[in-house]
Short mmCIF file of C-alpha atoms and ligand atoms in Angstrom, two decimals:
data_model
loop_
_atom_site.label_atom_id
_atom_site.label_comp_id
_atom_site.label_asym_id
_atom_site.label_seq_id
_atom_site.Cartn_x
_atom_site.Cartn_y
_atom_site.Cartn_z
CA UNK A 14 3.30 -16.18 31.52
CA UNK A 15 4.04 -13.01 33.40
CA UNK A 16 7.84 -12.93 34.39
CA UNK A 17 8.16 -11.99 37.89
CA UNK A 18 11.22 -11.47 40.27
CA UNK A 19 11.50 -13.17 43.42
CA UNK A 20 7.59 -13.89 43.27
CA UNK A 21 7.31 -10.24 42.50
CA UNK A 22 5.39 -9.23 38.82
CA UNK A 23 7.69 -7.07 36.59
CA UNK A 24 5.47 -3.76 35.74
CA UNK A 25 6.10 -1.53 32.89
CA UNK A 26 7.27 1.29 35.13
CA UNK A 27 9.01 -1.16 37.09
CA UNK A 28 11.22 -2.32 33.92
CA UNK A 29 11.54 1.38 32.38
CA UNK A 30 13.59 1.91 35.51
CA UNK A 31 15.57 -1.03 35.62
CA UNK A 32 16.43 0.20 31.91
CA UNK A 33 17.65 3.42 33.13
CA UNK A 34 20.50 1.95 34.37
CA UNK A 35 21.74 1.24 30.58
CA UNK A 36 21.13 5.17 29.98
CA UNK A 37 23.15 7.43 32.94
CA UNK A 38 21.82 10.23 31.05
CA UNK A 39 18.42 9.57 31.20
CA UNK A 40 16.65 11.57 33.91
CA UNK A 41 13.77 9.70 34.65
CA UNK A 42 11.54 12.27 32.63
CA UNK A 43 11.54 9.23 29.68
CA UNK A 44 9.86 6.90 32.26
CA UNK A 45 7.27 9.53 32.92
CA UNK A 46 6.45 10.54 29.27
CA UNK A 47 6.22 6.54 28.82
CA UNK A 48 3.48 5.90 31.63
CA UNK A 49 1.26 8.84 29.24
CA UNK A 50 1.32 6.41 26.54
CA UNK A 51 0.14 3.57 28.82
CA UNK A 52 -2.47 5.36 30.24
CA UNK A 53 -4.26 6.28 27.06
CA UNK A 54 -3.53 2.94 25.32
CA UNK A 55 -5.60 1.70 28.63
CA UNK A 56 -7.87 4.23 27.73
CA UNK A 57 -7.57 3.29 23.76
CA UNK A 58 -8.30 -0.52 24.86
CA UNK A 59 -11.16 0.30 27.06
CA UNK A 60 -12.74 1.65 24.33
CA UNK A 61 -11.72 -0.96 21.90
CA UNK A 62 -13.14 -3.94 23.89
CA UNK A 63 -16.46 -2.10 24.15
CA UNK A 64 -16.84 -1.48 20.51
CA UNK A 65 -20.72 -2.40 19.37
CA UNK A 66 -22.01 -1.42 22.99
CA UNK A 67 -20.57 2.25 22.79
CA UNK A 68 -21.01 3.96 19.43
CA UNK A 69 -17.11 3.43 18.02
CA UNK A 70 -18.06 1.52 15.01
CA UNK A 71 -18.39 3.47 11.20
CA UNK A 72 -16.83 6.71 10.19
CA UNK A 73 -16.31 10.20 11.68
CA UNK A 74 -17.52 11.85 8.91
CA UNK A 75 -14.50 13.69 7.89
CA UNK A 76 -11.19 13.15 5.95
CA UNK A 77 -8.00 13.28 7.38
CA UNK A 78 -4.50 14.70 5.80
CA UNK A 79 -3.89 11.01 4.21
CA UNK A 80 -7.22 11.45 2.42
CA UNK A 81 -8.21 8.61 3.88
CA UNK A 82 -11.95 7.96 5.80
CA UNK A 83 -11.21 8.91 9.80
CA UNK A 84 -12.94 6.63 12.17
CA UNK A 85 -14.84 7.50 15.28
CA UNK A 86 -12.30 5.69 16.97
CA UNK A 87 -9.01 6.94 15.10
CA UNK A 88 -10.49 10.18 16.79
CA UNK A 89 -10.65 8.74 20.11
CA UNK A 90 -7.44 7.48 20.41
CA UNK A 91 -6.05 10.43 18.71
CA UNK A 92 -7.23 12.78 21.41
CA UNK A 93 -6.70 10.11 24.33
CA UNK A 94 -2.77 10.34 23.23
CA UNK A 95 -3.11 14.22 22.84
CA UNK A 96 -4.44 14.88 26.38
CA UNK A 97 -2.36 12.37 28.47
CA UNK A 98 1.21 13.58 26.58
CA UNK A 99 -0.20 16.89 26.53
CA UNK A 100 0.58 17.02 30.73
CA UNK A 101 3.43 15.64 30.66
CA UNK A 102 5.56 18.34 30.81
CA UNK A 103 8.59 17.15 29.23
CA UNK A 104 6.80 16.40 25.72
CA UNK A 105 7.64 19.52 23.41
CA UNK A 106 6.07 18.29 20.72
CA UNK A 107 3.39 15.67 18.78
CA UNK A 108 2.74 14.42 15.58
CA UNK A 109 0.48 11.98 14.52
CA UNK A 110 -1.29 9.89 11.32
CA UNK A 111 -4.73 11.86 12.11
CA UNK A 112 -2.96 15.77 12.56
CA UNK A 113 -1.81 17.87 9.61
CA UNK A 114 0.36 19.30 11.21
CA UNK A 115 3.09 18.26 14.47
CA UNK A 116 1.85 20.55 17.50
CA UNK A 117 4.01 22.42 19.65
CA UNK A 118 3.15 21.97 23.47
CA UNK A 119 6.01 23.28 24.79
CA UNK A 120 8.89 25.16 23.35
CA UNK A 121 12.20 23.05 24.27
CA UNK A 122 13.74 23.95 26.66
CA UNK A 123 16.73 21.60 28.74
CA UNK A 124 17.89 18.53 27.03
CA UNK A 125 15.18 16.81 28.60
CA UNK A 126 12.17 17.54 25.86
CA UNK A 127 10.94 14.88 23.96
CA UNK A 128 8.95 14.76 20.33
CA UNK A 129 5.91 11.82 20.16
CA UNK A 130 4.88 10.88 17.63
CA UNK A 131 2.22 8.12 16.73
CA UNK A 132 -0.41 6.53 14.59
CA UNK A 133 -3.43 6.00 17.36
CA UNK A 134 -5.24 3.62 15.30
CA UNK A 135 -3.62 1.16 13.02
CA UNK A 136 -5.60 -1.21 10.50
CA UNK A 137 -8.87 1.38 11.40
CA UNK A 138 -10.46 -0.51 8.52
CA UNK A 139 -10.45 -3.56 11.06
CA UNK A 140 -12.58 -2.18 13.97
CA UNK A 141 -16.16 -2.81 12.41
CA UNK A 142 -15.32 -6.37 12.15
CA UNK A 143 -13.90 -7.34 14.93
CA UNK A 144 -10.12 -7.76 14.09
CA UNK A 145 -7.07 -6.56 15.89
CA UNK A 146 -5.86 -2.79 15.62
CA UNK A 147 -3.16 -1.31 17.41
CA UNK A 148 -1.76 1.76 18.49
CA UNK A 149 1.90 2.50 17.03
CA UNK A 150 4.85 5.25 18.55
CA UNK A 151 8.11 6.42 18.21
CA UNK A 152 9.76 8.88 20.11
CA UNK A 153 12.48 11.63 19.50
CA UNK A 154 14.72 13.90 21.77
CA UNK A 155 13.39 17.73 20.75
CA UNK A 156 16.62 19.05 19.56
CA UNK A 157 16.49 23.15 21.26
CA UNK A 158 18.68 23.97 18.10
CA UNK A 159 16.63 23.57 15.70
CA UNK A 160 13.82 26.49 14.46
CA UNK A 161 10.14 25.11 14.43
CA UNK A 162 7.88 22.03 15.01
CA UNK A 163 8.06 20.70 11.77
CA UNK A 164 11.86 20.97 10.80
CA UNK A 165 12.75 18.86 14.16
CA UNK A 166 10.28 16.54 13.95
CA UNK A 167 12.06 15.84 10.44
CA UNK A 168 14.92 13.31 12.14
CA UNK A 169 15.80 9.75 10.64
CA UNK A 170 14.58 6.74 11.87
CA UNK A 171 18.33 5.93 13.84
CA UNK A 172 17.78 9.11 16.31
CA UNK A 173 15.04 7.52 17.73
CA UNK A 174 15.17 7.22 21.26
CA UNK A 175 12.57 4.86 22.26
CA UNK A 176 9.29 3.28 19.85
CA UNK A 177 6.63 -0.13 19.97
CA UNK A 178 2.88 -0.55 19.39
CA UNK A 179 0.12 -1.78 21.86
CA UNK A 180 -1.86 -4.24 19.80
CA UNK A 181 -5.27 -4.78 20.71
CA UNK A 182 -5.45 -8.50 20.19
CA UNK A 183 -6.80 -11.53 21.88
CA UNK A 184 -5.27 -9.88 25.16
CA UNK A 185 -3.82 -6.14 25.17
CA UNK A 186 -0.03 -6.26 24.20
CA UNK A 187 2.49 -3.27 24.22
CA UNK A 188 5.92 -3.99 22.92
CA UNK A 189 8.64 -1.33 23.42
CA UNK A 190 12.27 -1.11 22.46
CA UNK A 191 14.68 1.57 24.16
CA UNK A 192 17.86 0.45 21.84
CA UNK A 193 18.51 -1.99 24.73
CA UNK A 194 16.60 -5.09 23.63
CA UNK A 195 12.71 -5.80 22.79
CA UNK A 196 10.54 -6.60 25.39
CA UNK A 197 6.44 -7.34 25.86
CA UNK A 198 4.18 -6.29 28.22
CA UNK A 199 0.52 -7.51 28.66
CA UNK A 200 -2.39 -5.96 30.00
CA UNK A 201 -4.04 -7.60 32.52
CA UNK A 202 -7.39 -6.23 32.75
CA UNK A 203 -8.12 -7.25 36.67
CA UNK A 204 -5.89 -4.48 38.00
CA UNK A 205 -5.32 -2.22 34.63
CA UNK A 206 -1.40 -2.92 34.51
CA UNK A 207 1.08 -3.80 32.08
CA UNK A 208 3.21 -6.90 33.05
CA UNK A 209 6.25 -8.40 31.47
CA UNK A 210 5.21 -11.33 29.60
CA UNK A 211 8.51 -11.68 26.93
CA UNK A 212 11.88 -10.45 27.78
CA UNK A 213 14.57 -9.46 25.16
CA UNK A 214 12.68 -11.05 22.16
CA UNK A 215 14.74 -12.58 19.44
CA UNK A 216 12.74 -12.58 16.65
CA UNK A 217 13.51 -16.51 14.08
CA UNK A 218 16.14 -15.92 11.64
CA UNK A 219 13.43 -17.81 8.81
CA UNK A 220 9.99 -18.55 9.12
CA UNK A 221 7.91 -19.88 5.52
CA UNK A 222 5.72 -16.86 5.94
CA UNK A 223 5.08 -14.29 3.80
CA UNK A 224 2.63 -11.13 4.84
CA UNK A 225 1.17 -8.75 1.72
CA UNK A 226 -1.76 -7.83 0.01
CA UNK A 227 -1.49 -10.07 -3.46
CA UNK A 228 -4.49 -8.39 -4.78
CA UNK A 229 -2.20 -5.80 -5.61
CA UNK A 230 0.34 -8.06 -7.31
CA UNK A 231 -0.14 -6.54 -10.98
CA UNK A 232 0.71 -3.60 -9.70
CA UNK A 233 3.64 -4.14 -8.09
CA UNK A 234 6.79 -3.63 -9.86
CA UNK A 235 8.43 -6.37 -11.78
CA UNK A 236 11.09 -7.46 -9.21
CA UNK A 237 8.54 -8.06 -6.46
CA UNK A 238 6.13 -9.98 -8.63
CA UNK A 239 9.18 -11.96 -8.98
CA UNK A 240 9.93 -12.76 -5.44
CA UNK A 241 5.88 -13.12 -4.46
CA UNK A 242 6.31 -15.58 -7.51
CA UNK A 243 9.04 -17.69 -6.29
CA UNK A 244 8.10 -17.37 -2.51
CA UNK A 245 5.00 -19.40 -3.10
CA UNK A 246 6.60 -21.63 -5.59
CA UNK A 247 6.89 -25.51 -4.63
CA UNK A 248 10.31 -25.22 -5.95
CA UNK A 249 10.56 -21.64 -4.41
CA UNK A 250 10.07 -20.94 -1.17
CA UNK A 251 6.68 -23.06 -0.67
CA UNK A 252 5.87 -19.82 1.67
CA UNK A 253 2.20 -19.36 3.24
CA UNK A 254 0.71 -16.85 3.01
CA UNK A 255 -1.16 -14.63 6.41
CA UNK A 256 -2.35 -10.95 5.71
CA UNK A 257 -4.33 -9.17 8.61
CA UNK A 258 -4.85 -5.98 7.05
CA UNK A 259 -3.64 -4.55 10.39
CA UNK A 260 0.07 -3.68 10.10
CA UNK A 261 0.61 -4.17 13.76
CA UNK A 262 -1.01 -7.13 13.73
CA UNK A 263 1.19 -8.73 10.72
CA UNK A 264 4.27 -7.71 12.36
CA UNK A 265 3.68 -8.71 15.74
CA UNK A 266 3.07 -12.74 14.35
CA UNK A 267 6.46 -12.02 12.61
CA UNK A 268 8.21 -11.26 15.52
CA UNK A 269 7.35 -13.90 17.56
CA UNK A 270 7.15 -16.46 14.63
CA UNK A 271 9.16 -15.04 11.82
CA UNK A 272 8.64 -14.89 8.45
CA UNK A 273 8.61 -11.27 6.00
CA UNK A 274 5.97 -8.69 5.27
CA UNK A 275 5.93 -6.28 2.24
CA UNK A 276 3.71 -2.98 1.60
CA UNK A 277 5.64 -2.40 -2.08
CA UNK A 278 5.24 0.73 -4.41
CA UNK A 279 2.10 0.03 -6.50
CA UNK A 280 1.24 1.98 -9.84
CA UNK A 281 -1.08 4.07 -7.62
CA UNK A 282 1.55 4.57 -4.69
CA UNK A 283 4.77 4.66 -5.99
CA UNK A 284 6.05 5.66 -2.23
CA UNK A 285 3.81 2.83 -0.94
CA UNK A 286 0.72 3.36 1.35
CA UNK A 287 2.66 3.19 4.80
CA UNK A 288 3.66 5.70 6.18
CA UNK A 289 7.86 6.40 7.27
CA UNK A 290 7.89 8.10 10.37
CA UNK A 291 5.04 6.73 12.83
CA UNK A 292 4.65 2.99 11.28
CA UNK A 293 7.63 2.15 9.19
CA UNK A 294 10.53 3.87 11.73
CA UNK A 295 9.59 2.76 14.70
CA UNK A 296 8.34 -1.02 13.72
CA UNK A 297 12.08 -0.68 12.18
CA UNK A 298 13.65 -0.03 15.56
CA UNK A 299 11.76 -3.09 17.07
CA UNK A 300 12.79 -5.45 14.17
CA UNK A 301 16.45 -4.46 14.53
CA UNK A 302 16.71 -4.89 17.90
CA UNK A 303 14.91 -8.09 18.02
CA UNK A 304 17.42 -9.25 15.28
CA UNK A 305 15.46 -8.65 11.98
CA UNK A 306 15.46 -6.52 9.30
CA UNK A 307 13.93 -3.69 7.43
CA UNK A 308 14.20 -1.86 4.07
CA UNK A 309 12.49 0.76 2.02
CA UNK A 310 12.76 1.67 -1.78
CA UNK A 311 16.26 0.78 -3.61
CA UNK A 312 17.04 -1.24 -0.83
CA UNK A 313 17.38 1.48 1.40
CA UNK A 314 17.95 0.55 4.99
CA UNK A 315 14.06 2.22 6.50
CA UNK A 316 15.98 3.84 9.76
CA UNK A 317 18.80 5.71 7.16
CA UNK A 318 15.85 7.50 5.45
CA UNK A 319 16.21 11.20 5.87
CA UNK A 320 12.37 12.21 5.97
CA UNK A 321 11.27 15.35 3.99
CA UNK A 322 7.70 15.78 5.48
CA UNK A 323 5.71 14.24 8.74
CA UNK A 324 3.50 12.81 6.33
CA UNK A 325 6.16 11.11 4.01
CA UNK A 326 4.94 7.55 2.52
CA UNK A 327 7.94 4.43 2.09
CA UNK A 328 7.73 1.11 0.94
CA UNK A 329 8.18 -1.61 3.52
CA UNK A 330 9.98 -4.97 3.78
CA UNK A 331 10.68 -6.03 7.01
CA UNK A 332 10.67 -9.21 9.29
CA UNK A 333 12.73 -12.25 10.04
CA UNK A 334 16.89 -11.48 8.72
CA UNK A 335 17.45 -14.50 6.37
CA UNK A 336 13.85 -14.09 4.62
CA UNK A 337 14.83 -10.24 3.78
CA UNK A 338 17.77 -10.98 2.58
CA UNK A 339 16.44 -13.42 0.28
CA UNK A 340 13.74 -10.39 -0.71
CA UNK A 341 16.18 -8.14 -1.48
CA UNK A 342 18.06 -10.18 -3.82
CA UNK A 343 14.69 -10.51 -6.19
CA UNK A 344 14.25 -6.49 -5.75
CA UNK A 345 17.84 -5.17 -6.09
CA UNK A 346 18.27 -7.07 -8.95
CA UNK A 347 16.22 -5.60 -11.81
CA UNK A 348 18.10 -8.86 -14.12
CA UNK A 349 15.05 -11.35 -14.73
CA UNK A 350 16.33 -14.59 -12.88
CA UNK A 351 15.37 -17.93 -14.84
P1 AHG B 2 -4.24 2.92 9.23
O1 AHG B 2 -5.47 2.22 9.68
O2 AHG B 2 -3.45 3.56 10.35
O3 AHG B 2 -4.50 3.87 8.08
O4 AHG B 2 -3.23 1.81 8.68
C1 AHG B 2 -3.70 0.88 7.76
C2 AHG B 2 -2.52 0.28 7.04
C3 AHG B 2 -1.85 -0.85 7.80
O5 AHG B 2 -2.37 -1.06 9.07
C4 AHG B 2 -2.10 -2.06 6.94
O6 AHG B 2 -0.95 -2.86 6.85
C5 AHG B 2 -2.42 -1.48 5.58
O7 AHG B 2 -3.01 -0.22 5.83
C6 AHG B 2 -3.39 -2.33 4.81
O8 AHG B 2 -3.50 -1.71 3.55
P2 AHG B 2 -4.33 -2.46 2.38
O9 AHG B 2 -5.75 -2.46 2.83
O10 AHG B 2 -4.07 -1.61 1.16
O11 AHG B 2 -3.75 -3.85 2.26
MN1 MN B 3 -1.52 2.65 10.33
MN1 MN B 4 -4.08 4.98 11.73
#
């Protein structure tokens, strides 16, 4: 239900600024650079909802820097981000999933530049068939100090100033964390705004869920065959099992319901599939702040992880705190248990 205030809805510009009250230093230039992600997730979800009647099904044609098939609509949303951050004025610089390179739109200049960066499309493979994708972002201060695009986009996941996803579900949801709490907003398509529909989401300690592609299992190392084992184990954890195929889509169900999802190193991806600095970081940020937790390779906290490129690839467990914990045990101990 949207949350209102003396009979009044709560917007997503409306909260941003409430929120500025936990950051003196902000200078209302994050609010602004926030309302050009809304607009072209609108934009994104417009496009989305007509899928089949405008021509955004199938592939672009091309490849993009992950190897991986571009879709019409990866493109779309990719340039819907570009142009509406591209005006406003206090974004220095972008990076995203579909670019091979960040992009400089502005040298920086005052403390006041920002760096976006973003994977327009998540779970791409989905949009043919009907099943939720999402849009996913993080965003960065641009520090002046340091030389080039790509050296400052090259921050870990803990400097992040602000990151969510929109997920293009059963109704339009963007979820945001500024380091002050989680919160949900959800389109509502009669008047094209973003309302506040959760407030400082908590996400359950434990849920029987587990999230990951078992067709992979074999190739998995040891440790997390182990846990997958147990986890489904009548003895074990007598887990279920729920795998979208859409990343935002698997860990939006685990932060309102709980529960752990894994992307491990496989013999063909030893650094995993996803990738560290526009899924893994800021899905990271929202899991911590919500109460959860979230770990790459060797048990290495994901928001620690001092990138090397844009591009960079990291294993991922992350969801509810008590079912992580109970991950980690199976995969930081190489000893065979029973
Ligand atoms: P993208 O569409 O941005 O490339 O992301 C797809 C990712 C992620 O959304 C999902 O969790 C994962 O790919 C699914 O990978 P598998 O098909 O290998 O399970
Ligand atoms: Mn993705
Ligand atoms: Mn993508």
């Amino acid at each position: 239900m949207a949350i209102t205030e003396d009979g009044q809805y709560i917007t997503f510009g409306q909260h941003i600024q409430q929120q500025q009250q936990y950051f003196p230093s902000a200078s209302g230039q994050f609010s602004w650079l926030m309302s050009g992600i809304t607009l072209a997730t609108k934009m994104i979800a417009s496009y989305v909802r007509r899928a089949g009647l405008i021509d955004v099904w199938g592939d672009q044609g091309s490849t993009n820097v992950q190897g991986e098939e571009v879709k019409k609509l990866d493109i779309i949303a990719n340039d819907a981000l570009k142009k509406t951050l591209g005006y406003r004025g206090n974004v220095g610089i972008i990076a995203s999933e579909e670019d091979d390179e960040p992009r400089v739109l502005q040298e920086a200049d005052a403390d006041d530049s920002y760096i976006v960066m973003f994977d327009p499309l998540d779970g791409s493979s989905n949009i043919d068939v009907n099943v939720s994708v999402g849009t996913i972002f993080t965003i960065f201060r641009n520090p002046p100090e340091v030389e080039g695009a790509a050296k400052s986009v090259l921050q870990p996941g803990a400097k992040q100033v602000a990151a969510g996803y929109v997920l293009y579900g059963s109704s339009t949801v963007l979820v945001y964390t500024a380091g002050n709490g989680v919160h949900q907003f959800t389109l509502d398509p009669q008047f094209g705004a973003y309302l506040l529909t959760r407030e400082d989401i908590k996400m359950p300690e434990h849920h029987g869920t587990y999230s990951v592609n078992e067709a992979y299992l074999h190739r998995f190392p040891e440790p997390y065959q182990r846990y997958l084992h147990w986890s489904k184990h009548p003895e074990g954890g007598g887990y279920k099992s729920r795998y979208v195929g859409s990343l935002v889509a698997d860990f939006h169900r685990i932060l309102i319901t709980g529960g752990i999802f894994m992307y491990p190193p496989t013999t063909e991806q030893p650094n995993g599939k996803l990738r560290l600095m526009y899924e893994c970081n800021p899905l990271a940020f929202v899991a911590e702040q919500a109460g959860g937790l979230a770990f790459g390779a060797e048990g290495k906290r994901i928001m620690d992880i001092e990138p090397k490129d844009v591009h960079d690839r990291t294993p991922l467990t992350i969801g509810s705190k008590k079912n992580v914990e109970e991950a980690m045990r199976f995969i930081n101990d190489p000893v065979k248990i029973g």
